[in-house]
PDB file of C-alpha atoms and ligand atoms in Angstrom:
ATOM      1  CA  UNK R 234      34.484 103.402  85.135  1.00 39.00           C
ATOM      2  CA  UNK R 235      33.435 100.167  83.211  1.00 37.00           C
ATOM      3  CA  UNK R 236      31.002  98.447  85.070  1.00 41.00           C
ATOM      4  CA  UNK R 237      32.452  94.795  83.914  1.00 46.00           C
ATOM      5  CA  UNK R 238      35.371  95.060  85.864  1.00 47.00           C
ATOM      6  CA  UNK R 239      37.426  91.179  85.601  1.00 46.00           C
ATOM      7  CA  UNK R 240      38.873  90.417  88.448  1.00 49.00           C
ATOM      8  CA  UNK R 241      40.989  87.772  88.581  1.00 50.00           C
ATOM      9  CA  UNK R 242      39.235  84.619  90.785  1.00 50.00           C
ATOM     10  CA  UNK R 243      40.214  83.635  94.644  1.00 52.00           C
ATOM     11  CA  UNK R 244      42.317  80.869  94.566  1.00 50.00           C
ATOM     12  CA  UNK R 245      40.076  79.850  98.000  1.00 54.00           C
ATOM     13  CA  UNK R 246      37.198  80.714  99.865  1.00 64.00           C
ATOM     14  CA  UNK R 247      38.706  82.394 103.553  1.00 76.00           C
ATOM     15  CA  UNK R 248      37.115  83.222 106.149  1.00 92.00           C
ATOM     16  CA  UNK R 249      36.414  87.372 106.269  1.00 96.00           C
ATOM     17  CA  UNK R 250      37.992  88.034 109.783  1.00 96.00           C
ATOM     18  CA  UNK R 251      40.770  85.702 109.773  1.00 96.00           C
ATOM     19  CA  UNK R 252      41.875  87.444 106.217  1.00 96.00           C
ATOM     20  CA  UNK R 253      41.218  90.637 107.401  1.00 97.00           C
ATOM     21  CA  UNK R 254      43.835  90.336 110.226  1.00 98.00           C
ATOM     22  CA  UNK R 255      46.361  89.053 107.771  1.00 97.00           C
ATOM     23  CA  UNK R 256      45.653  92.184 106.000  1.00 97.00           C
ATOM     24  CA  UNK R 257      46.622  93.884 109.480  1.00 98.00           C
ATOM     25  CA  UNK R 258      49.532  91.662 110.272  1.00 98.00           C
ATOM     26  CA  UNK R 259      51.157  92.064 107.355  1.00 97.00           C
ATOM     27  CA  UNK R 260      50.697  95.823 106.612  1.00 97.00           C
ATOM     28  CA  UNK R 261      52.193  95.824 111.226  1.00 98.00           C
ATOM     29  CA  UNK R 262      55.234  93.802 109.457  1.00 98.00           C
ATOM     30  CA  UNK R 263      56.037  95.907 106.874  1.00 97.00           C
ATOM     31  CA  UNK R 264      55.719  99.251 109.535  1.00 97.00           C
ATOM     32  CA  UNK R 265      57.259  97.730 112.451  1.00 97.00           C
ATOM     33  CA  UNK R 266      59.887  95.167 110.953  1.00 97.00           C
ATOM     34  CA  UNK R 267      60.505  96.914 107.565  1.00 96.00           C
ATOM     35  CA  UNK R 268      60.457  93.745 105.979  1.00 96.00           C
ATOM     36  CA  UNK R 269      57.813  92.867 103.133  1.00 94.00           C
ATOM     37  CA  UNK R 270      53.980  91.356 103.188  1.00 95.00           C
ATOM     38  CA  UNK R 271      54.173  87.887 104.045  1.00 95.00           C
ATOM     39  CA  UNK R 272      54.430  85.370 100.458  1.00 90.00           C
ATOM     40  CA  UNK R 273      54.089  82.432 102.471  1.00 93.00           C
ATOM     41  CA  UNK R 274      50.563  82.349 104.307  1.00 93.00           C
ATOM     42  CA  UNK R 275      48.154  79.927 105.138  1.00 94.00           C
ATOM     43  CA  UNK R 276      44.883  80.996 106.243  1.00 93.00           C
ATOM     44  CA  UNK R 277      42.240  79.242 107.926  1.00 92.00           C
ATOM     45  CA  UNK R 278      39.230  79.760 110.363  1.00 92.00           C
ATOM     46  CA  UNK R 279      40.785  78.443 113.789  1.00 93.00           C
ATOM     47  CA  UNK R 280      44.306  79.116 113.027  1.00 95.00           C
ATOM     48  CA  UNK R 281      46.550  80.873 110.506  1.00 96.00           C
ATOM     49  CA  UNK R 282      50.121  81.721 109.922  1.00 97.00           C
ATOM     50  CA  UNK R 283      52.000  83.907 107.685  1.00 97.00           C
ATOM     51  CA  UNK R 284      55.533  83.396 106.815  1.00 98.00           C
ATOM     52  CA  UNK R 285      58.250  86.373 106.609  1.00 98.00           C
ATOM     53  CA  UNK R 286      62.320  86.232 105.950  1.00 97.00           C
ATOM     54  CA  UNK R 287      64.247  88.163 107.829  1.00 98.00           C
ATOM     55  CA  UNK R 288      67.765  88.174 109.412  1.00 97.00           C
ATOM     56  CA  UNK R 289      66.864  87.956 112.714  1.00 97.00           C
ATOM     57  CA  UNK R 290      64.027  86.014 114.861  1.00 98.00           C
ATOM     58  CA  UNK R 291      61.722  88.319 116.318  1.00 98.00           C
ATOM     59  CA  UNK R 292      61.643  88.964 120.195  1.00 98.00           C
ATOM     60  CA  UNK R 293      59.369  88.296 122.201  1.00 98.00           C
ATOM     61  CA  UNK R 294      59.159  91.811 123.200  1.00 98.00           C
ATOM     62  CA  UNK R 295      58.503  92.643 119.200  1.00 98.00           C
ATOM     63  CA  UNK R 296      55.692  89.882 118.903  1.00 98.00           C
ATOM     64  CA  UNK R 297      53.981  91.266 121.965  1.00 98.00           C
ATOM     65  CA  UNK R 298      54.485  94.803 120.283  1.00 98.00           C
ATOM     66  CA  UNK R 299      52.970  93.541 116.954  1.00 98.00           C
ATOM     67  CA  UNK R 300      50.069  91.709 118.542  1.00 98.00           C
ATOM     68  CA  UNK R 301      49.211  95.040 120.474  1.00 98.00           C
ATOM     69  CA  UNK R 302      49.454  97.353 117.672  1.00 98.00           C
ATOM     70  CA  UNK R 303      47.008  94.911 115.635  1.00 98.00           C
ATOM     71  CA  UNK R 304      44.719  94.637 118.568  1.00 98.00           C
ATOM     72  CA  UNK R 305      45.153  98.686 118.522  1.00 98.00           C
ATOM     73  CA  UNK R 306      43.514  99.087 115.153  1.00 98.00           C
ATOM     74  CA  UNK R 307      40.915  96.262 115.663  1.00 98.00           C
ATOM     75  CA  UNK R 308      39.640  98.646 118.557  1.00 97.00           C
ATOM     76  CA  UNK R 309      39.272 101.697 116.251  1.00 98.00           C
ATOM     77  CA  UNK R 310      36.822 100.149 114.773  1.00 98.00           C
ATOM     78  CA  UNK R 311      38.426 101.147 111.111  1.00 98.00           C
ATOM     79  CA  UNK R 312      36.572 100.508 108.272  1.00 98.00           C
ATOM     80  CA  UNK R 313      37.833  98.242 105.438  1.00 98.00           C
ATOM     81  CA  UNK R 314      36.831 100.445 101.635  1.00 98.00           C
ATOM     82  CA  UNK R 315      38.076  99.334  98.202  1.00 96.00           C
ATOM     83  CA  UNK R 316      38.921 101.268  95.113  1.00 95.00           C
ATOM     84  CA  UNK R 317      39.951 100.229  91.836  1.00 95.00           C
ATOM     85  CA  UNK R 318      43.292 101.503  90.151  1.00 94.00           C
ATOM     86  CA  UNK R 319      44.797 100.930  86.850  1.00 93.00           C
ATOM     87  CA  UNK R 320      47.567  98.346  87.277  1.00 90.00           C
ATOM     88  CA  UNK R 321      49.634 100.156  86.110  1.00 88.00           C
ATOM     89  CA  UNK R 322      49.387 102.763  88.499  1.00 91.00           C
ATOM     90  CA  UNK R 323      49.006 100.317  91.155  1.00 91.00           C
ATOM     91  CA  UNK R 324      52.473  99.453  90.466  1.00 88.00           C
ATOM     92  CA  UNK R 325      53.893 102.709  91.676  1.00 91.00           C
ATOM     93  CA  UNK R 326      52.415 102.333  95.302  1.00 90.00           C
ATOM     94  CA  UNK R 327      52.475  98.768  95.781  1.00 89.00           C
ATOM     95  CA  UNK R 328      54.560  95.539  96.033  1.00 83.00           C
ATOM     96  CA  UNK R 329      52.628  93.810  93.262  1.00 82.00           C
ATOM     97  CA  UNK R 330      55.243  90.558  93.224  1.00 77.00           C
ATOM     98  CA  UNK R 331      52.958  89.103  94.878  1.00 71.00           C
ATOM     99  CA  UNK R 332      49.994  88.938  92.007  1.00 73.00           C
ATOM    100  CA  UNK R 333      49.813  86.335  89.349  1.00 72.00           C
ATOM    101  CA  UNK R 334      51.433  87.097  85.889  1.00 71.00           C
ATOM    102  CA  UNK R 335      47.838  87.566  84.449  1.00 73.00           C
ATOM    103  CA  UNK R 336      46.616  90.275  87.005  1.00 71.00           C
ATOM    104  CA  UNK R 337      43.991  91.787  85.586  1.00 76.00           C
ATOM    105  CA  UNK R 338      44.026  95.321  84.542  1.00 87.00           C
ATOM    106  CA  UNK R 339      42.207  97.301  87.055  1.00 90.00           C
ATOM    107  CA  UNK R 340      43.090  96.163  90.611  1.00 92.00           C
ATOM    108  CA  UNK R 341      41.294  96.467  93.746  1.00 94.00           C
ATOM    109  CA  UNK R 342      42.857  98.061  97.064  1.00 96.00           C
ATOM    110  CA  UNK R 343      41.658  97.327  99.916  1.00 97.00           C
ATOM    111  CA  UNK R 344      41.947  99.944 102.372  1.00 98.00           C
ATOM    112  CA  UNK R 345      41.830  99.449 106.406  1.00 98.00           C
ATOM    113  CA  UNK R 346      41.264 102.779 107.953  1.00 98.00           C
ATOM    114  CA  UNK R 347      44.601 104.806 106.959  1.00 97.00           C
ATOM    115  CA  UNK R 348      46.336 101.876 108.650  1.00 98.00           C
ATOM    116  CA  UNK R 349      47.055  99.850 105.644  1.00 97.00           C
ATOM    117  CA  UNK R 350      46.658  99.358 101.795  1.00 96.00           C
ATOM    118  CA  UNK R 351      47.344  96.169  99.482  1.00 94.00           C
ATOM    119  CA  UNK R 352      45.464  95.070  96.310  1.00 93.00           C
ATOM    120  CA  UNK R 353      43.177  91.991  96.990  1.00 92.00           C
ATOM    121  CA  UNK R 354      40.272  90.312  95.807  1.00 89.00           C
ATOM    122  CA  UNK R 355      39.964  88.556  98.897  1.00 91.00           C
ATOM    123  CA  UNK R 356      36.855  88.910 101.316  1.00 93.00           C
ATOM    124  CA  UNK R 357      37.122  91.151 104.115  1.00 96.00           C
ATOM    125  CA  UNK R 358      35.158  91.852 107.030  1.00 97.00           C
ATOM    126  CA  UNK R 359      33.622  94.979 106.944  1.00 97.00           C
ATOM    127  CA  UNK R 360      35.369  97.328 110.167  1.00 98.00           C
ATOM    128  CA  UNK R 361      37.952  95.831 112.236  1.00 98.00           C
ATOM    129  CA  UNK R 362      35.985  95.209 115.128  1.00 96.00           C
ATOM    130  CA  UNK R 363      34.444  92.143 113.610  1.00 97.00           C
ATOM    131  CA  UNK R 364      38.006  90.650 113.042  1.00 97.00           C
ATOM    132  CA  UNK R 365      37.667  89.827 117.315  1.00 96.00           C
ATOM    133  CA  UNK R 366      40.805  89.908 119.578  1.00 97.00           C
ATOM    134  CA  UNK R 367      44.176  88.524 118.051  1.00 98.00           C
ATOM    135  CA  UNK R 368      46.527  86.745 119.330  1.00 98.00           C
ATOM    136  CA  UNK R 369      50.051  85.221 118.595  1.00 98.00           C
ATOM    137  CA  UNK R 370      49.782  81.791 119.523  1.00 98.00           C
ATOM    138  CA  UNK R 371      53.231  80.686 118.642  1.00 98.00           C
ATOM    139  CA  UNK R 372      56.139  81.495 116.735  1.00 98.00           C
ATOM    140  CA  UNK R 373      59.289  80.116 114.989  1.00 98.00           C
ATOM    141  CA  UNK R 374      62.027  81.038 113.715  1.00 98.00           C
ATOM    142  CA  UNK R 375      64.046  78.540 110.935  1.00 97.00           C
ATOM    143  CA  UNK R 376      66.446  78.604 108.228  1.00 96.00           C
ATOM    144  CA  UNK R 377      65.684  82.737 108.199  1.00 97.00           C
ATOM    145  CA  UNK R 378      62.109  82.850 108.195  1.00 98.00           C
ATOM    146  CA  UNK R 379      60.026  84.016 111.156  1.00 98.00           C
ATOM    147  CA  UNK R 380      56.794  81.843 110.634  1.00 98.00           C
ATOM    148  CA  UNK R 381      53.665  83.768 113.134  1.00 98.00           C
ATOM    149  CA  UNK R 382      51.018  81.484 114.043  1.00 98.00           C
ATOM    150  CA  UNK R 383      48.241  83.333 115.176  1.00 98.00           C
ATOM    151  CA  UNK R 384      43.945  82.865 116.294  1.00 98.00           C
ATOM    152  CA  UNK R 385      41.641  85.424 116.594  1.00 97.00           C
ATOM    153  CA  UNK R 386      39.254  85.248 120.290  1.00 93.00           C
ATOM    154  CA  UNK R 387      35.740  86.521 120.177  1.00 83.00           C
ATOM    155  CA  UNK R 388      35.681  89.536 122.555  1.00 65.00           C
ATOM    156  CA  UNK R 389      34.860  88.846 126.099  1.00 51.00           C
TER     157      UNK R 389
HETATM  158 ZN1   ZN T 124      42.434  90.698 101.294  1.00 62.94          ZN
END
């Protein structure tokens, strides 16, 4: 493989675990919800939330469900591997809306255990057991978009 692989640049500079579970809350999402990887997400150290449409709000009972299942894979201690695949053969596995129009050609996927798969040049933590505990702290529900707000606890 050429060794000068051009990746396209971070638009920002996040913070490993915090990204990581985003990574884990959106790949829950799409098994869980059926709906897509969150396109609306704002990521920072204390707090973060991610953004998803959908017809209905989520229940409570659903949010508890999510935040277990993530919590689930954290404690498996999964590790978080990369490959790099054409684009064009990324585009048969993935959702690639998500990329900017100049993508570059060879794409990185970031794998978490078998749990979940996405291209990103993001920075990741290295298993899931650095990512800490997470946890929903709130949640809304507007104009058809559930909006998850969620913090990650160092383990007690
Ligand atoms: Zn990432």
């Amino acid at each position: 493989m050429n060794q000068e692989i051009q990746l396209n640049s971070h638009n920002k500079q996040e913070y490993p675990p915090m990204h990581t579970a985003e990574h884990l809350l959106n790949g829950t999402m799409v098994k869980m919800i059926g709906c897509k990887r969150s396109r609306n997400a704002h990521i920072e150290r204390k707090k973060s939330k991610c953004d998803y449409p959908l017809a209905q709000p989520l229940t409570p009972e659903q949010l508890q469900e999510i935040e277990n299942a993530i919590n689930n894979v954290i404690g498996q201690d999964l590790p978080v591997t990369f490959e790099f695949i054409p684009a064009s053969e990324a585009a048969k596995i993935y959702d690639l809306e998500r990329l900017p129009e100049d993508a570059s050609e060879m794409l990185r996927i970031v794998h978490i255990g078998d749990y979940d798969a996405c291209p990103c040049v993001g920075a990741h933590v290295e298993r899931t057991s650095q990512i800490g505990h997470f946890r929903i702290s709130s949640s809304r529900y507007q104009d058809g978009v559930q909006r998850i707000v969620f913090r990650l606890d160092a383990k007690s």
